[in-house]
PDB file of C-alpha atoms in Angstrom:
ATOM      1  CA  MET A  24      58.785  -1.149 -77.045  1.00 52.00           C
ATOM      2  CA  ARG A  25      56.416   0.770 -74.754  1.00 56.00           C
ATOM      3  CA  ALA A  26      56.923   4.530 -74.763  1.00 77.00           C
ATOM      4  CA  GLU A  27      57.479   6.108 -71.377  1.00 87.00           C
ATOM      5  CA  THR A  28      55.676   9.107 -69.930  1.00 88.00           C
ATOM      6  CA  PHE A  29      57.176  11.750 -67.670  1.00 89.00           C
ATOM      7  CA  PHE A  30      55.167  12.414 -64.523  1.00 87.00           C
ATOM      8  CA  GLY A  31      56.040  15.610 -62.672  1.00 88.00           C
ATOM      9  CA  GLU A  32      54.433  17.644 -59.912  1.00 83.00           C
ATOM     10  CA  ALA A  33      55.522  21.227 -59.242  1.00 86.00           C
ATOM     11  CA  ARG A  34      54.623  22.121 -55.669  1.00 81.00           C
ATOM     12  CA  GLU A  35      56.494  25.428 -55.688  1.00 88.00           C
ATOM     13  CA  VAL A  36      56.221  27.655 -58.774  1.00 89.00           C
ATOM     14  CA  GLY A  37      57.787  30.916 -57.615  1.00 90.00           C
ATOM     15  CA  TYR A  38      54.750  32.560 -56.053  1.00 90.00           C
ATOM     16  CA  ASP A  39      51.882  32.112 -53.605  1.00 85.00           C
ATOM     17  CA  VAL A  40      48.307  33.275 -54.040  1.00 78.00           C
ATOM     18  CA  VAL A  41      46.891  34.992 -50.970  1.00 75.00           C
ATOM     19  CA  THR A  42      43.552  36.642 -50.253  1.00 68.00           C
ATOM     20  CA  ARG A  43      43.566  40.076 -48.659  1.00 64.00           C
ATOM     21  CA  SER A  44      40.511  42.271 -48.189  1.00 61.00           C
ATOM     22  CA  GLY A  45      38.524  39.963 -50.431  1.00 64.00           C
ATOM     23  CA  GLN A  46      41.020  40.198 -53.305  1.00 75.00           C
ATOM     24  CA  ARG A  47      43.412  37.513 -54.482  1.00 77.00           C
ATOM     25  CA  ARG A  48      47.016  38.602 -54.959  1.00 84.00           C
ATOM     26  CA  ARG A  49      50.127  36.887 -56.259  1.00 89.00           C
ATOM     27  CA  ILE A  50      53.109  37.098 -53.897  1.00 89.00           C
ATOM     28  CA  ARG A  51      56.364  36.175 -55.589  1.00 91.00           C
ATOM     29  CA  HIS A  52      59.202  34.291 -53.886  1.00 89.00           C
ATOM     30  CA  ALA A  53      62.328  32.401 -54.928  1.00 89.00           C
ATOM     31  CA  ARG A  54      61.095  28.846 -54.316  1.00 91.00           C
ATOM     32  CA  THR A  55      60.392  26.889 -57.487  1.00 93.00           C
ATOM     33  CA  ASP A  56      60.518  23.220 -58.478  1.00 91.00           C
ATOM     34  CA  LEU A  57      60.500  23.884 -62.224  1.00 93.00           C
ATOM     35  CA  PRO A  58      64.316  23.800 -62.826  1.00 94.00           C
ATOM     36  CA  ALA A  59      64.615  20.490 -60.934  1.00 93.00           C
ATOM     37  CA  LEU A  60      61.729  19.000 -62.917  1.00 92.00           C
ATOM     38  CA  LEU A  61      63.314  20.114 -66.186  1.00 93.00           C
ATOM     39  CA  ALA A  62      66.629  18.513 -65.163  1.00 93.00           C
ATOM     40  CA  ALA A  63      64.816  15.259 -64.383  1.00 91.00           C
ATOM     41  CA  PHE A  64      62.917  15.431 -67.676  1.00 92.00           C
ATOM     42  CA  ILE A  65      66.080  15.698 -69.782  1.00 92.00           C
ATOM     43  CA  GLY A  66      67.904  13.128 -67.659  1.00 90.00           C
ATOM     44  CA  GLU A  67      70.476  15.383 -66.020  1.00 90.00           C
ATOM     45  CA  LYS A  68      69.557  14.766 -62.381  1.00 90.00           C
ATOM     46  CA  PRO A  69      66.880  12.678 -60.578  1.00 88.00           C
ATOM     47  CA  CYS A  70      64.114  14.548 -58.791  1.00 86.00           C
ATOM     48  CA  GLU A  71      61.683  13.381 -56.106  1.00 83.00           C
ATOM     49  CA  LEU A  72      58.865  15.302 -57.774  1.00 85.00           C
ATOM     50  CA  GLY A  73      59.240  13.781 -61.224  1.00 87.00           C
ATOM     51  CA  ARG A  74      60.061  10.496 -62.923  1.00 85.00           C
ATOM     52  CA  TRP A  75      59.736   8.598 -66.175  1.00 88.00           C
ATOM     53  CA  GLY A  76      57.426   5.601 -66.182  1.00 83.00           C
ATOM     54  CA  SER A  77      55.308   3.363 -68.367  1.00 81.00           C
ATOM     55  CA  LEU A  78      51.582   4.030 -68.491  1.00 79.00           C
ATOM     56  CA  PRO A  79      49.619   0.752 -68.792  1.00 77.00           C
ATOM     57  CA  ASP A  80      47.138   0.459 -71.646  1.00 77.00           C
ATOM     58  CA  ASP A  81      44.326  -0.047 -69.135  1.00 76.00           C
ATOM     59  CA  ALA A  82      45.388   2.802 -66.827  1.00 73.00           C
ATOM     60  CA  GLU A  83      42.456   4.537 -65.164  1.00 68.00           C
ATOM     61  CA  ARG A  84      44.523   7.441 -63.826  1.00 72.00           C
ATOM     62  CA  TRP A  85      46.689   9.768 -65.907  1.00 73.00           C
ATOM     63  CA  ASP A  86      47.401  12.490 -63.352  1.00 72.00           C
ATOM     64  CA  ALA A  87      50.966  13.047 -62.189  1.00 73.00           C
ATOM     65  CA  GLY A  88      50.016  13.117 -58.514  1.00 69.00           C
ATOM     66  CA  PHE A  89      48.966   9.478 -58.734  1.00 69.00           C
ATOM     67  CA  HIS A  90      52.017   8.197 -60.614  1.00 68.00           C
ATOM     68  CA  VAL A  91      54.924  10.356 -59.479  1.00 67.00           C
ATOM     69  CA  GLU A  92      55.652   8.504 -56.218  1.00 62.00           C
ATOM     70  CA  GLY A  93      54.633   5.032 -57.306  1.00 57.00           C
ATOM     71  CA  GLN A  94      52.363   2.630 -55.450  1.00 56.00           C
ATOM     72  CA  PRO A  95      53.642   1.834 -51.945  1.00 57.00           C
ATOM     73  CA  ALA A  96      54.403  -1.842 -51.578  1.00 51.00           C
ATOM     74  CA  ALA A  97      52.023  -3.960 -49.540  1.00 54.00           C
ATOM     75  CA  PRO A  98      53.665  -5.028 -46.266  1.00 57.00           C
ATOM     76  CA  VAL A  99      55.003  -8.579 -46.322  1.00 47.00           C
ATOM     77  CA  GLY A 100      56.566  -8.644 -42.852  1.00 54.00           C
ATOM     78  CA  GLU A 101      56.101  -7.104 -39.414  1.00 55.00           C
ATOM     79  CA  ASP A 102      58.733  -4.446 -40.131  1.00 63.00           C
ATOM     80  CA  ASP A 103      57.316  -3.330 -43.499  1.00 68.00           C
ATOM     81  CA  GLY A 104      54.288  -1.478 -42.157  1.00 88.00           C
ATOM     82  CA  ILE A 105      50.746  -2.467 -41.266  1.00 94.00           C
ATOM     83  CA  LEU A 106      47.618  -2.285 -43.387  1.00 95.00           C
ATOM     84  CA  VAL A 107      44.773  -0.328 -41.814  1.00 97.00           C
ATOM     85  CA  SER A 108      42.459  -3.225 -42.700  1.00 96.00           C
ATOM     86  CA  SER A 109      44.387  -5.443 -40.267  1.00 95.00           C
ATOM     87  CA  VAL A 110      43.701  -3.214 -37.248  1.00 97.00           C
ATOM     88  CA  ALA A 111      40.348  -1.555 -38.033  1.00 97.00           C
ATOM     89  CA  ARG A 112      37.204  -2.025 -40.070  1.00 97.00           C
ATOM     90  CA  LEU A 113      35.136   0.400 -42.085  1.00 98.00           C
ATOM     91  CA  VAL A 114      31.618   0.946 -40.741  1.00 97.00           C
ATOM     92  CA  ASP A 115      28.704   2.674 -42.424  1.00 96.00           C
ATOM     93  CA  GLU A 116      25.704   2.722 -40.092  1.00 96.00           C
ATOM     94  CA  ARG A 117      23.051   5.100 -41.404  1.00 96.00           C
ATOM     95  CA  ARG A 118      20.342   7.042 -39.625  1.00 95.00           C
ATOM     96  CA  ASP A 119      18.185   9.943 -40.814  1.00 95.00           C
ATOM     97  CA  PRO A 120      17.709  12.347 -37.874  1.00 95.00           C
ATOM     98  CA  ARG A 121      14.540  13.705 -39.473  1.00 94.00           C
ATOM     99  CA  ARG A 122      12.849  10.339 -39.008  1.00 92.00           C
ATOM    100  CA  GLY A 123      13.818   9.798 -35.389  1.00 84.00           C
ATOM    101  CA  ARG A 124      11.849  10.455 -32.220  1.00 87.00           C
ATOM    102  CA  SER A 125      14.162  13.134 -30.863  1.00 91.00           C
ATOM    103  CA  ASP A 126      13.652  16.823 -31.639  1.00 94.00           C
ATOM    104  CA  SER A 127      17.398  17.447 -31.838  1.00 96.00           C
ATOM    105  CA  PHE A 128      20.668  15.597 -32.401  1.00 97.00           C
ATOM    106  CA  ASP A 129      24.450  15.994 -32.134  1.00 97.00           C
ATOM    107  CA  TYR A 130      26.029  16.587 -35.538  1.00 97.00           C
ATOM    108  CA  ILE A 131      29.720  16.309 -36.423  1.00 97.00           C
ATOM    109  CA  GLU A 132      30.810  17.937 -39.662  1.00 96.00           C
ATOM    110  CA  ILE A 133      34.294  18.197 -41.125  1.00 94.00           C
ATOM    111  CA  SER A 134      34.904  21.671 -39.678  1.00 92.00           C
ATOM    112  CA  ASP A 135      34.257  20.274 -36.176  1.00 94.00           C
ATOM    113  CA  VAL A 136      37.438  18.185 -36.295  1.00 94.00           C
ATOM    114  CA  ASP A 137      40.622  19.959 -35.235  1.00 90.00           C
ATOM    115  CA  GLY A 138      43.188  18.842 -37.798  1.00 86.00           C
ATOM    116  CA  ARG A 139      46.053  19.747 -35.446  1.00 86.00           C
ATOM    117  CA  THR A 140      44.962  17.946 -32.267  1.00 87.00           C
ATOM    118  CA  GLY A 141      42.429  15.415 -33.564  1.00 89.00           C
ATOM    119  CA  LEU A 142      39.818  16.636 -31.070  1.00 91.00           C
ATOM    120  CA  VAL A 143      36.209  16.346 -32.249  1.00 94.00           C
ATOM    121  CA  GLY A 144      33.512  18.915 -31.523  1.00 93.00           C
ATOM    122  CA  HIS A 145      29.868  19.040 -32.554  1.00 95.00           C
ATOM    123  CA  LYS A 146      26.771  21.130 -33.093  1.00 95.00           C
ATOM    124  CA  ARG A 147      23.342  20.559 -31.587  1.00 96.00           C
ATOM    125  CA  LEU A 148      20.792  20.819 -34.393  1.00 96.00           C
ATOM    126  CA  ALA A 149      17.036  20.537 -34.635  1.00 96.00           C
ATOM    127  CA  SER A 150      16.152  17.226 -36.266  1.00 96.00           C
ATOM    128  CA  HIS A 151      14.026  18.886 -38.946  1.00 94.00           C
ATOM    129  CA  ASP A 152      17.053  21.016 -39.940  1.00 95.00           C
ATOM    130  CA  ALA A 153      19.350  18.022 -40.487  1.00 95.00           C
ATOM    131  CA  PRO A 154      21.614  18.550 -43.532  1.00 95.00           C
ATOM    132  CA  SER A 155      21.409  15.969 -46.301  1.00 95.00           C
ATOM    133  CA  ARG A 156      24.944  14.811 -45.398  1.00 96.00           C
ATOM    134  CA  ALA A 157      24.032  14.145 -41.752  1.00 96.00           C
ATOM    135  CA  ARG A 158      23.478  10.411 -42.035  1.00 96.00           C
ATOM    136  CA  LYS A 159      26.290   8.391 -40.410  1.00 98.00           C
ATOM    137  CA  LEU A 160      25.845   7.042 -36.889  1.00 97.00           C
ATOM    138  CA  VAL A 161      29.071   6.973 -34.868  1.00 98.00           C
ATOM    139  CA  ARG A 162      30.164   5.432 -31.582  1.00 98.00           C
ATOM    140  CA  ALA A 163      32.696   6.526 -28.983  1.00 97.00           C
ATOM    141  CA  GLY A 164      36.186   5.586 -30.126  1.00 96.00           C
ATOM    142  CA  ASP A 165      35.391   5.644 -33.837  1.00 98.00           C
ATOM    143  CA  VAL A 166      38.099   7.269 -35.956  1.00 98.00           C
ATOM    144  CA  LEU A 167      36.751   9.858 -38.395  1.00 98.00           C
ATOM    145  CA  VAL A 168      38.775  10.420 -41.565  1.00 98.00           C
ATOM    146  CA  SER A 169      37.785  13.259 -43.861  1.00 96.00           C
ATOM    147  CA  THR A 170      37.625  11.887 -47.399  1.00 96.00           C
ATOM    148  CA  VAL A 171      37.524  15.459 -48.749  1.00 93.00           C
ATOM    149  CA  ARG A 172      40.919  17.140 -49.223  1.00 90.00           C
ATOM    150  CA  PRO A 173      42.739  14.318 -47.404  1.00 90.00           C
ATOM    151  CA  GLU A 174      46.058  16.162 -47.678  1.00 84.00           C
ATOM    152  CA  ARG A 175      44.870  18.324 -44.768  1.00 88.00           C
ATOM    153  CA  GLY A 176      44.981  15.351 -42.401  1.00 90.00           C
ATOM    154  CA  THR A 177      41.577  16.021 -40.854  1.00 94.00           C
ATOM    155  CA  VAL A 178      41.331  12.957 -38.621  1.00 97.00           C
ATOM    156  CA  GLY A 179      39.766  12.719 -35.167  1.00 96.00           C
ATOM    157  CA  VAL A 180      38.377  10.342 -32.550  1.00 97.00           C
ATOM    158  CA  VAL A 181      34.752  10.429 -31.389  1.00 97.00           C
ATOM    159  CA  PRO A 182      34.731  11.228 -27.631  1.00 94.00           C
ATOM    160  CA  HIS A 183      32.549   9.368 -25.137  1.00 94.00           C
ATOM    161  CA  HIS A 184      30.012  12.180 -24.807  1.00 94.00           C
ATOM    162  CA  LEU A 185      29.288  11.980 -28.559  1.00 96.00           C
ATOM    163  CA  ASP A 186      28.491   8.268 -28.589  1.00 97.00           C
ATOM    164  CA  GLY A 187      25.449   7.902 -30.861  1.00 96.00           C
ATOM    165  CA  ALA A 188      26.012  11.212 -32.656  1.00 97.00           C
ATOM    166  CA  ILE A 189      25.554  11.690 -36.399  1.00 97.00           C
ATOM    167  CA  CYS A 190      28.473  12.653 -38.614  1.00 98.00           C
ATOM    168  CA  SER A 191      28.767  13.900 -42.173  1.00 97.00           C
ATOM    169  CA  THR A 192      28.958  11.442 -45.051  1.00 97.00           C
ATOM    170  CA  GLY A 193      32.194  13.258 -45.885  1.00 96.00           C
ATOM    171  CA  PHE A 194      33.876  11.068 -43.259  1.00 98.00           C
ATOM    172  CA  ALA A 195      35.082   7.499 -43.497  1.00 98.00           C
ATOM    173  CA  VAL A 196      34.359   5.861 -40.130  1.00 98.00           C
ATOM    174  CA  LEU A 197      36.932   3.353 -38.865  1.00 98.00           C
ATOM    175  CA  ARG A 198      36.247   1.143 -35.848  1.00 98.00           C
ATOM    176  CA  CYS A 199      39.457  -0.065 -34.210  1.00 97.00           C
ATOM    177  CA  GLN A 200      40.100  -3.720 -33.403  1.00 93.00           C
ATOM    178  CA  GLU A 201      43.783  -4.050 -32.526  1.00 88.00           C
ATOM    179  CA  VAL A 202      44.946  -0.486 -31.966  1.00 96.00           C
ATOM    180  CA  HIS A 203      44.054   2.418 -29.705  1.00 97.00           C
ATOM    181  CA  PRO A 204      41.875   4.899 -31.646  1.00 97.00           C
ATOM    182  CA  LEU A 205      44.152   7.853 -30.871  1.00 96.00           C
ATOM    183  CA  ALA A 206      47.192   5.918 -32.095  1.00 97.00           C
ATOM    184  CA  LEU A 207      45.455   5.122 -35.377  1.00 97.00           C
ATOM    185  CA  ALA A 208      44.300   8.724 -35.772  1.00 97.00           C
ATOM    186  CA  TRP A 209      47.797  10.127 -35.332  1.00 96.00           C
ATOM    187  CA  LEU A 210      49.313   7.574 -37.695  1.00 97.00           C
ATOM    188  CA  LEU A 211      46.717   8.475 -40.320  1.00 97.00           C
ATOM    189  CA  LYS A 212      47.788  12.108 -39.946  1.00 95.00           C
ATOM    190  CA  SER A 213      51.432  11.257 -40.697  1.00 93.00           C
ATOM    191  CA  ASP A 214      53.054  12.551 -43.889  1.00 89.00           C
ATOM    192  CA  ALA A 215      53.647   9.007 -45.154  1.00 90.00           C
ATOM    193  CA  VAL A 216      49.945   8.142 -44.983  1.00 93.00           C
ATOM    194  CA  ARG A 217      48.748  11.495 -46.297  1.00 91.00           C
ATOM    195  CA  ARG A 218      50.919  11.045 -49.376  1.00 86.00           C
ATOM    196  CA  GLN A 219      49.194   7.713 -49.987  1.00 90.00           C
ATOM    197  CA  MET A 220      45.798   9.393 -49.684  1.00 90.00           C
ATOM    198  CA  VAL A 221      46.699  12.147 -52.129  1.00 85.00           C
ATOM    199  CA  ARG A 222      47.635   9.546 -54.739  1.00 82.00           C
ATOM    200  CA  HIS A 223      44.023   8.401 -54.755  1.00 84.00           C
ATOM    201  CA  ASN A 224      42.464  11.865 -54.976  1.00 84.00           C
ATOM    202  CA  ILE A 225      39.662  12.191 -57.516  1.00 82.00           C
ATOM    203  CA  GLY A 226      38.616  15.631 -58.710  1.00 76.00           C
ATOM    204  CA  ILE A 227      40.400  18.975 -58.950  1.00 70.00           C
ATOM    205  CA  ALA A 228      38.228  21.689 -57.403  1.00 72.00           C
ATOM    206  CA  TYR A 229      36.878  19.293 -54.755  1.00 79.00           C
ATOM    207  CA  PRO A 230      39.440  16.463 -54.428  1.00 86.00           C
ATOM    208  CA  ALA A 231      38.311  13.441 -52.431  1.00 91.00           C
ATOM    209  CA  ILE A 232      39.089   9.759 -51.928  1.00 93.00           C
ATOM    210  CA  ALA A 233      36.804   6.745 -51.755  1.00 93.00           C
ATOM    211  CA  GLU A 234      36.116   5.429 -48.244  1.00 95.00           C
ATOM    212  CA  GLU A 235      37.490   2.005 -49.149  1.00 95.00           C
ATOM    213  CA  THR A 236      40.888   3.582 -49.820  1.00 94.00           C
ATOM    214  CA  CYS A 237      41.388   3.973 -46.059  1.00 96.00           C
ATOM    215  CA  LEU A 238      41.587   0.202 -45.593  1.00 96.00           C
ATOM    216  CA  SER A 239      44.417  -0.151 -48.121  1.00 94.00           C
ATOM    217  CA  LEU A 240      46.613   2.498 -46.504  1.00 95.00           C
ATOM    218  CA  VAL A 241      49.904   1.298 -45.039  1.00 95.00           C
ATOM    219  CA  LEU A 242      50.738   2.577 -41.555  1.00 95.00           C
ATOM    220  CA  PRO A 243      54.490   3.361 -41.341  1.00 93.00           C
ATOM    221  CA  VAL A 244      55.131   1.317 -38.186  1.00 94.00           C
ATOM    222  CA  SER A 245      56.039  -2.212 -37.178  1.00 92.00           C
ATOM    223  CA  ARG A 246      53.777  -4.307 -34.948  1.00 91.00           C
ATOM    224  CA  ILE A 247      55.980  -3.553 -31.928  1.00 93.00           C
ATOM    225  CA  LYS A 248      55.932   0.187 -32.658  1.00 94.00           C
ATOM    226  CA  LEU A 249      52.152   0.039 -33.016  1.00 94.00           C
ATOM    227  CA  GLU A 250      51.860  -1.418 -29.518  1.00 94.00           C
ATOM    228  CA  GLN A 251      54.097   1.366 -28.213  1.00 95.00           C
ATOM    229  CA  ALA A 252      51.973   3.953 -30.018  1.00 95.00           C
ATOM    230  CA  SER A 253      48.835   2.524 -28.404  1.00 96.00           C
ATOM    231  CA  ALA A 254      50.443   2.775 -24.965  1.00 95.00           C
ATOM    232  CA  ALA A 255      51.376   6.400 -25.636  1.00 96.00           C
ATOM    233  CA  ALA A 256      47.822   7.037 -26.858  1.00 95.00           C
ATOM    234  CA  GLU A 257      46.421   5.851 -23.528  1.00 95.00           C
ATOM    235  CA  GLU A 258      48.606   8.406 -21.758  1.00 95.00           C
ATOM    236  CA  LEU A 259      47.484  11.116 -24.182  1.00 93.00           C
ATOM    237  CA  GLU A 260      43.826  10.212 -23.644  1.00 92.00           C
ATOM    238  CA  ALA A 261      44.234  10.486 -19.875  1.00 94.00           C
ATOM    239  CA  ALA A 262      46.012  13.834 -20.238  1.00 94.00           C
ATOM    240  CA  GLN A 263      43.276  15.184 -22.506  1.00 89.00           C
ATOM    241  CA  ALA A 264      40.587  14.089 -20.045  1.00 89.00           C
ATOM    242  CA  ALA A 265      42.431  15.799 -17.188  1.00 93.00           C
ATOM    243  CA  PHE A 266      42.800  18.978 -19.249  1.00 90.00           C
ATOM    244  CA  GLU A 267      39.104  19.076 -20.172  1.00 86.00           C
ATOM    245  CA  SER A 268      38.126  18.524 -16.546  1.00 90.00           C
ATOM    246  CA  ALA A 269      40.381  21.367 -15.393  1.00 93.00           C
ATOM    247  CA  ARG A 270      39.108  23.615 -18.177  1.00 87.00           C
ATOM    248  CA  ALA A 271      35.499  22.941 -17.157  1.00 87.00           C
ATOM    249  CA  ARG A 272      36.294  23.839 -13.530  1.00 91.00           C
ATOM    250  CA  MET A 273      37.997  27.059 -14.605  1.00 91.00           C
ATOM    251  CA  ALA A 274      35.079  27.979 -16.869  1.00 88.00           C
ATOM    252  CA  GLN A 275      32.691  27.403 -13.987  1.00 88.00           C
ATOM    253  CA  PHE A 276      34.851  29.586 -11.763  1.00 86.00           C
ATOM    254  CA  VAL A 277      34.785  32.549 -14.175  1.00 86.00           C
ATOM    255  CA  GLY A 278      31.083  32.126 -14.835  1.00 75.00           C
ATOM    256  CA  HIS A 279      30.732  30.697 -18.339  1.00 64.00           C
ATOM    257  CA  SER A 280      30.680  27.275 -19.961  1.00 57.00           C
ATOM    258  CA  PRO A 281      33.583  26.062 -22.162  1.00 57.00           C
ATOM    259  CA  GLU A 282      33.065  26.096 -25.913  1.00 56.00           C
TER     260      GLU A 282
END
């Protein structure tokens, strides 16, 4: 009989650690998952953050974050969700800006992506100052997914004016085939997808996922809902374009260029 292992993940432990004036301090509060995990461990009451399970002999992962929620089932019907691989492909076009003919280039790093809105900014760098991670060529409409700390949901869409820019190798680059890029980006930012990403985290101080993991993620929508999301994304894209145009006119009026 195979022995079972208890997998538990305490997300609240009774305090937060904050940094103030350069010093880290512990701020206590009443939120803690430890009693619920203990109750699940001794079999008194089930808990979403912990469960008993068998660990295969050939298991490559032992961490609780990977096992506690279980592997999401692959979709078998149109209402079970959609694999990212069925609506987009992973691209990895490389270019070293230092070896090009241009003296400068547009560079997108992880901090240039607004995790809240999905908008993508950039920096104009001298080609000879290109960071070692500035190697991936992107096209307008590509979806950039940060593979570093994926729980933050840093996902954005390359705008038209950054077609041909270079992004960090810390991004997975998805090129859409059957979905609007903005729709895919927002679905990848959903809690359901981010939980899947976290399961595949590797590393503690600098957690990251492999690029290929993005293709195996299950989008929590049916095919019909995906079409509706794409239609809504077209409206959002038009609204964003109108906003940027109005912002540029206002910036010109007050005498400075928008950031």
